[in-house]
JSON list of C-alpha atoms in Angstrom, two decimals:
[
{"chain": "A", "resi": 261, "resn": "UNK", "atom": "CA", "xyz": [-56.64, 106.55, 72.51]},
{"chain": "A", "resi": 262, "resn": "UNK", "atom": "CA", "xyz": [-57.88, 108.81, 69.90]},
{"chain": "A", "resi": 263, "resn": "UNK", "atom": "CA", "xyz": [-58.25, 112.59, 68.92]},
{"chain": "A", "resi": 264, "resn": "UNK", "atom": "CA", "xyz": [-56.36, 115.32, 71.16]},
{"chain": "A", "resi": 265, "resn": "UNK", "atom": "CA", "xyz": [-55.20, 112.40, 73.88]},
{"chain": "A", "resi": 266, "resn": "UNK", "atom": "CA", "xyz": [-53.56, 110.73, 70.92]},
{"chain": "A", "resi": 267, "resn": "UNK", "atom": "CA", "xyz": [-52.07, 113.95, 69.69]},
{"chain": "A", "resi": 268, "resn": "UNK", "atom": "CA", "xyz": [-50.93, 114.56, 73.26]},
{"chain": "A", "resi": 269, "resn": "UNK", "atom": "CA", "xyz": [-49.43, 110.97, 74.00]},
{"chain": "A", "resi": 270, "resn": "UNK", "atom": "CA", "xyz": [-47.31, 110.93, 70.35]},
{"chain": "A", "resi": 271, "resn": "UNK", "atom": "CA", "xyz": [-45.48, 114.12, 71.22]},
{"chain": "A", "resi": 272, "resn": "UNK", "atom": "CA", "xyz": [-45.34, 113.22, 74.49]},
{"chain": "A", "resi": 273, "resn": "UNK", "atom": "CA", "xyz": [-43.53, 109.94, 73.20]},
{"chain": "A", "resi": 274, "resn": "UNK", "atom": "CA", "xyz": [-41.01, 111.86, 70.56]},
{"chain": "A", "resi": 275, "resn": "UNK", "atom": "CA", "xyz": [-40.47, 114.62, 73.50]},
{"chain": "A", "resi": 276, "resn": "UNK", "atom": "CA", "xyz": [-39.27, 111.57, 75.96]},
{"chain": "A", "resi": 277, "resn": "UNK", "atom": "CA", "xyz": [-37.20, 110.01, 73.17]},
{"chain": "A", "resi": 278, "resn": "UNK", "atom": "CA", "xyz": [-35.51, 113.40, 72.39]},
{"chain": "A", "resi": 279, "resn": "UNK", "atom": "CA", "xyz": [-34.85, 114.19, 76.26]},
{"chain": "A", "resi": 280, "resn": "UNK", "atom": "CA", "xyz": [-33.24, 110.57, 76.84]},
{"chain": "A", "resi": 281, "resn": "UNK", "atom": "CA", "xyz": [-30.98, 111.06, 73.74]},
{"chain": "A", "resi": 282, "resn": "UNK", "atom": "CA", "xyz": [-29.68, 114.88, 74.80]},
{"chain": "A", "resi": 283, "resn": "UNK", "atom": "CA", "xyz": [-28.82, 113.10, 78.69]},
{"chain": "A", "resi": 284, "resn": "UNK", "atom": "CA", "xyz": [-27.21, 110.19, 76.57]},
{"chain": "A", "resi": 285, "resn": "UNK", "atom": "CA", "xyz": [-25.39, 112.95, 74.69]},
{"chain": "A", "resi": 286, "resn": "UNK", "atom": "CA", "xyz": [-24.58, 114.86, 77.74]},
{"chain": "A", "resi": 287, "resn": "UNK", "atom": "CA", "xyz": [-23.50, 111.64, 79.69]},
{"chain": "A", "resi": 288, "resn": "UNK", "atom": "CA", "xyz": [-20.71, 110.50, 76.57]},
{"chain": "A", "resi": 289, "resn": "UNK", "atom": "CA", "xyz": [-19.75, 114.24, 76.04]},
{"chain": "A", "resi": 290, "resn": "UNK", "atom": "CA", "xyz": [-18.87, 114.91, 79.64]},
{"chain": "A", "resi": 291, "resn": "UNK", "atom": "CA", "xyz": [-20.62, 118.40, 78.79]},
{"chain": "A", "resi": 292, "resn": "UNK", "atom": "CA", "xyz": [-23.89, 118.82, 81.10]},
{"chain": "A", "resi": 293, "resn": "UNK", "atom": "CA", "xyz": [-24.24, 122.55, 79.81]},
{"chain": "A", "resi": 294, "resn": "UNK", "atom": "CA", "xyz": [-27.86, 121.28, 78.68]},
{"chain": "A", "resi": 295, "resn": "UNK", "atom": "CA", "xyz": [-29.14, 119.99, 81.91]},
{"chain": "A", "resi": 296, "resn": "UNK", "atom": "CA", "xyz": [-31.52, 122.62, 82.69]},
{"chain": "A", "resi": 297, "resn": "UNK", "atom": "CA", "xyz": [-32.79, 122.12, 78.84]},
{"chain": "A", "resi": 298, "resn": "UNK", "atom": "CA", "xyz": [-32.55, 118.27, 79.34]},
{"chain": "A", "resi": 299, "resn": "UNK", "atom": "CA", "xyz": [-34.86, 118.57, 82.59]},
{"chain": "A", "resi": 300, "resn": "UNK", "atom": "CA", "xyz": [-37.43, 120.45, 80.73]},
{"chain": "A", "resi": 301, "resn": "UNK", "atom": "CA", "xyz": [-37.64, 118.63, 77.84]},
{"chain": "A", "resi": 302, "resn": "UNK", "atom": "CA", "xyz": [-38.25, 115.20, 80.09]},
{"chain": "A", "resi": 303, "resn": "UNK", "atom": "CA", "xyz": [-40.76, 117.26, 82.83]},
{"chain": "A", "resi": 304, "resn": "UNK", "atom": "CA", "xyz": [-42.82, 119.12, 80.34]},
{"chain": "A", "resi": 305, "resn": "UNK", "atom": "CA", "xyz": [-42.45, 117.69, 77.05]},
{"chain": "A", "resi": 306, "resn": "UNK", "atom": "CA", "xyz": [-42.58, 113.94, 78.41]},
{"chain": "A", "resi": 307, "resn": "UNK", "atom": "CA", "xyz": [-44.57, 113.81, 81.66]},
{"chain": "A", "resi": 308, "resn": "UNK", "atom": "CA", "xyz": [-46.97, 116.36, 81.54]},
{"chain": "A", "resi": 309, "resn": "UNK", "atom": "CA", "xyz": [-47.70, 115.77, 78.12]},
{"chain": "A", "resi": 310, "resn": "UNK", "atom": "CA", "xyz": [-48.46, 112.12, 78.94]},
{"chain": "A", "resi": 311, "resn": "UNK", "atom": "CA", "xyz": [-50.84, 112.94, 81.48]},
{"chain": "A", "resi": 312, "resn": "UNK", "atom": "CA", "xyz": [-52.19, 115.75, 79.13]},
{"chain": "A", "resi": 313, "resn": "UNK", "atom": "CA", "xyz": [-52.86, 112.46, 76.94]},
{"chain": "A", "resi": 314, "resn": "UNK", "atom": "CA", "xyz": [-53.90, 110.53, 79.51]},
{"chain": "A", "resi": 315, "resn": "UNK", "atom": "CA", "xyz": [-56.43, 112.88, 80.67]},
{"chain": "A", "resi": 316, "resn": "UNK", "atom": "CA", "xyz": [-57.98, 113.47, 76.98]},
{"chain": "A", "resi": 317, "resn": "UNK", "atom": "CA", "xyz": [-58.41, 109.99, 76.47]},
{"chain": "A", "resi": 318, "resn": "UNK", "atom": "CA", "xyz": [-60.29, 109.75, 79.59]},
{"chain": "A", "resi": 319, "resn": "UNK", "atom": "CA", "xyz": [-62.22, 113.04, 79.66]},
{"chain": "A", "resi": 320, "resn": "UNK", "atom": "CA", "xyz": [-61.72, 114.74, 76.54]},
{"chain": "A", "resi": 321, "resn": "UNK", "atom": "CA", "xyz": [-65.62, 113.79, 75.51]},
{"chain": "A", "resi": 322, "resn": "UNK", "atom": "CA", "xyz": [-66.46, 116.50, 77.93]},
{"chain": "A", "resi": 323, "resn": "UNK", "atom": "CA", "xyz": [-63.61, 119.30, 77.27]},
{"chain": "A", "resi": 324, "resn": "UNK", "atom": "CA", "xyz": [-65.14, 122.35, 74.32]},
{"chain": "A", "resi": 325, "resn": "UNK", "atom": "CA", "xyz": [-63.22, 120.99, 71.08]},
{"chain": "A", "resi": 326, "resn": "UNK", "atom": "CA", "xyz": [-62.54, 124.87, 70.99]},
{"chain": "A", "resi": 327, "resn": "UNK", "atom": "CA", "xyz": [-60.67, 124.68, 74.34]},
{"chain": "A", "resi": 328, "resn": "UNK", "atom": "CA", "xyz": [-59.27, 121.37, 73.93]},
{"chain": "A", "resi": 329, "resn": "UNK", "atom": "CA", "xyz": [-57.63, 122.98, 70.86]},
{"chain": "A", "resi": 330, "resn": "UNK", "atom": "CA", "xyz": [-56.20, 125.78, 72.05]},
{"chain": "A", "resi": 331, "resn": "UNK", "atom": "CA", "xyz": [-54.59, 124.08, 74.52]},
{"chain": "A", "resi": 332, "resn": "UNK", "atom": "CA", "xyz": [-52.90, 121.36, 72.21]},
{"chain": "A", "resi": 333, "resn": "UNK", "atom": "CA", "xyz": [-51.38, 124.00, 70.02]},
{"chain": "A", "resi": 334, "resn": "UNK", "atom": "CA", "xyz": [-50.40, 126.70, 72.89]},
{"chain": "A", "resi": 335, "resn": "UNK", "atom": "CA", "xyz": [-48.76, 123.70, 74.78]},
{"chain": "A", "resi": 336, "resn": "UNK", "atom": "CA", "xyz": [-46.96, 122.35, 71.96]},
{"chain": "A", "resi": 337, "resn": "UNK", "atom": "CA", "xyz": [-45.78, 125.86, 70.06]},
{"chain": "A", "resi": 338, "resn": "UNK", "atom": "CA", "xyz": [-44.49, 127.65, 73.06]},
{"chain": "A", "resi": 339, "resn": "UNK", "atom": "CA", "xyz": [-42.56, 124.01, 74.51]},
{"chain": "A", "resi": 340, "resn": "UNK", "atom": "CA", "xyz": [-40.85, 123.87, 71.45]},
{"chain": "A", "resi": 341, "resn": "UNK", "atom": "CA", "xyz": [-39.97, 127.65, 71.14]},
{"chain": "A", "resi": 342, "resn": "UNK", "atom": "CA", "xyz": [-39.32, 127.11, 75.19]},
{"chain": "A", "resi": 343, "resn": "UNK", "atom": "CA", "xyz": [-36.78, 123.99, 74.25]},
{"chain": "A", "resi": 344, "resn": "UNK", "atom": "CA", "xyz": [-35.25, 126.40, 71.41]},
{"chain": "A", "resi": 345, "resn": "UNK", "atom": "CA", "xyz": [-34.98, 129.32, 73.77]},
{"chain": "A", "resi": 346, "resn": "UNK", "atom": "CA", "xyz": [-33.51, 127.11, 76.62]},
{"chain": "A", "resi": 347, "resn": "UNK", "atom": "CA", "xyz": [-30.63, 125.19, 74.22]},
{"chain": "A", "resi": 348, "resn": "UNK", "atom": "CA", "xyz": [-29.49, 128.55, 72.95]},
{"chain": "A", "resi": 349, "resn": "UNK", "atom": "CA", "xyz": [-29.66, 130.52, 76.53]},
{"chain": "A", "resi": 350, "resn": "UNK", "atom": "CA", "xyz": [-27.56, 127.40, 77.71]},
{"chain": "A", "resi": 351, "resn": "UNK", "atom": "CA", "xyz": [-24.97, 127.29, 74.72]},
{"chain": "A", "resi": 352, "resn": "UNK", "atom": "CA", "xyz": [-24.04, 130.64, 75.58]},
{"chain": "A", "resi": 353, "resn": "UNK", "atom": "CA", "xyz": [-26.28, 132.86, 73.54]},
{"chain": "A", "resi": 354, "resn": "UNK", "atom": "CA", "xyz": [-28.16, 135.13, 76.06]},
{"chain": "A", "resi": 355, "resn": "UNK", "atom": "CA", "xyz": [-29.50, 137.46, 73.83]},
{"chain": "A", "resi": 356, "resn": "UNK", "atom": "CA", "xyz": [-31.93, 134.89, 73.03]},
{"chain": "A", "resi": 357, "resn": "UNK", "atom": "CA", "xyz": [-33.33, 134.98, 76.68]},
{"chain": "A", "resi": 358, "resn": "UNK", "atom": "CA", "xyz": [-36.35, 136.57, 75.88]},
{"chain": "A", "resi": 359, "resn": "UNK", "atom": "CA", "xyz": [-37.65, 133.67, 74.01]},
{"chain": "A", "resi": 360, "resn": "UNK", "atom": "CA", "xyz": [-37.37, 131.16, 76.50]},
{"chain": "A", "resi": 361, "resn": "UNK", "atom": "CA", "xyz": [-39.26, 133.79, 78.65]},
{"chain": "A", "resi": 362, "resn": "UNK", "atom": "CA", "xyz": [-41.80, 134.85, 76.99]},
{"chain": "A", "resi": 363, "resn": "UNK", "atom": "CA", "xyz": [-42.33, 130.80, 75.54]},
{"chain": "A", "resi": 364, "resn": "UNK", "atom": "CA", "xyz": [-42.18, 130.26, 79.45]},
{"chain": "A", "resi": 365, "resn": "UNK", "atom": "CA", "xyz": [-45.44, 132.29, 79.50]},
{"chain": "A", "resi": 366, "resn": "UNK", "atom": "CA", "xyz": [-46.62, 130.83, 76.86]},
{"chain": "A", "resi": 367, "resn": "UNK", "atom": "CA", "xyz": [-46.79, 127.42, 78.05]},
{"chain": "A", "resi": 368, "resn": "UNK", "atom": "CA", "xyz": [-47.88, 128.58, 81.48]},
{"chain": "A", "resi": 369, "resn": "UNK", "atom": "CA", "xyz": [-50.86, 130.12, 79.79]},
{"chain": "A", "resi": 370, "resn": "UNK", "atom": "CA", "xyz": [-51.67, 126.44, 78.23]},
{"chain": "A", "resi": 371, "resn": "UNK", "atom": "CA", "xyz": [-51.61, 124.89, 81.63]},
{"chain": "A", "resi": 372, "resn": "UNK", "atom": "CA", "xyz": [-54.22, 127.45, 82.79]},
{"chain": "A", "resi": 373, "resn": "UNK", "atom": "CA", "xyz": [-56.16, 126.31, 80.11]},
{"chain": "A", "resi": 374, "resn": "UNK", "atom": "CA", "xyz": [-55.75, 122.88, 80.58]},
{"chain": "A", "resi": 375, "resn": "UNK", "atom": "CA", "xyz": [-56.70, 123.32, 84.51]},
{"chain": "A", "resi": 376, "resn": "UNK", "atom": "CA", "xyz": [-59.98, 124.77, 82.95]},
{"chain": "A", "resi": 377, "resn": "UNK", "atom": "CA", "xyz": [-60.48, 121.97, 80.49]},
{"chain": "A", "resi": 378, "resn": "UNK", "atom": "CA", "xyz": [-59.66, 119.48, 83.23]},
{"chain": "A", "resi": 379, "resn": "UNK", "atom": "CA", "xyz": [-62.63, 121.13, 85.71]},
{"chain": "A", "resi": 380, "resn": "UNK", "atom": "CA", "xyz": [-65.14, 120.22, 82.52]},
{"chain": "A", "resi": 381, "resn": "UNK", "atom": "CA", "xyz": [-63.79, 117.06, 82.19]},
{"chain": "A", "resi": 382, "resn": "UNK", "atom": "CA", "xyz": [-64.10, 116.13, 85.62]},
{"chain": "A", "resi": 383, "resn": "UNK", "atom": "CA", "xyz": [-67.57, 117.62, 86.03]},
{"chain": "A", "resi": 384, "resn": "UNK", "atom": "CA", "xyz": [-69.14, 115.68, 83.29]},
{"chain": "A", "resi": 385, "resn": "UNK", "atom": "CA", "xyz": [-67.58, 112.88, 83.47]},
{"chain": "A", "resi": 386, "resn": "UNK", "atom": "CA", "xyz": [-69.29, 109.64, 84.18]},
{"chain": "A", "resi": 387, "resn": "UNK", "atom": "CA", "xyz": [-69.47, 108.14, 88.03]},
{"chain": "A", "resi": 388, "resn": "UNK", "atom": "CA", "xyz": [-66.06, 107.28, 89.08]},
{"chain": "A", "resi": 389, "resn": "UNK", "atom": "CA", "xyz": [-65.70, 103.24, 89.64]},
{"chain": "A", "resi": 390, "resn": "UNK", "atom": "CA", "xyz": [-64.64, 102.92, 93.60]}
]
């Protein structure tokens, strides 16, 4: 594993650990107020970033480097901002909701970039073994 595949998978592991730790904290404190943040960290951070990593490991050679770079940095930055925005929002600081909203749009844009990257990768990859 190398390149963007390795980078995405490495950050997925970090997000997975953070999501588990937040879940344990909520369970031990019996305060589940950050449940939406916890879910976003695990589903976007762990699951989708791991899938991105596996995709780029298998097909990244067929994706233009600029496209993969844009996807990686937009996804990472917008996801980090989304987690911060959700944390603040669910801690009762409603005035920070725009952080969550704008970063959600950023992550959505990064996912659309991934769709284009996936199409590029699937078009030019070697024939599948059935």
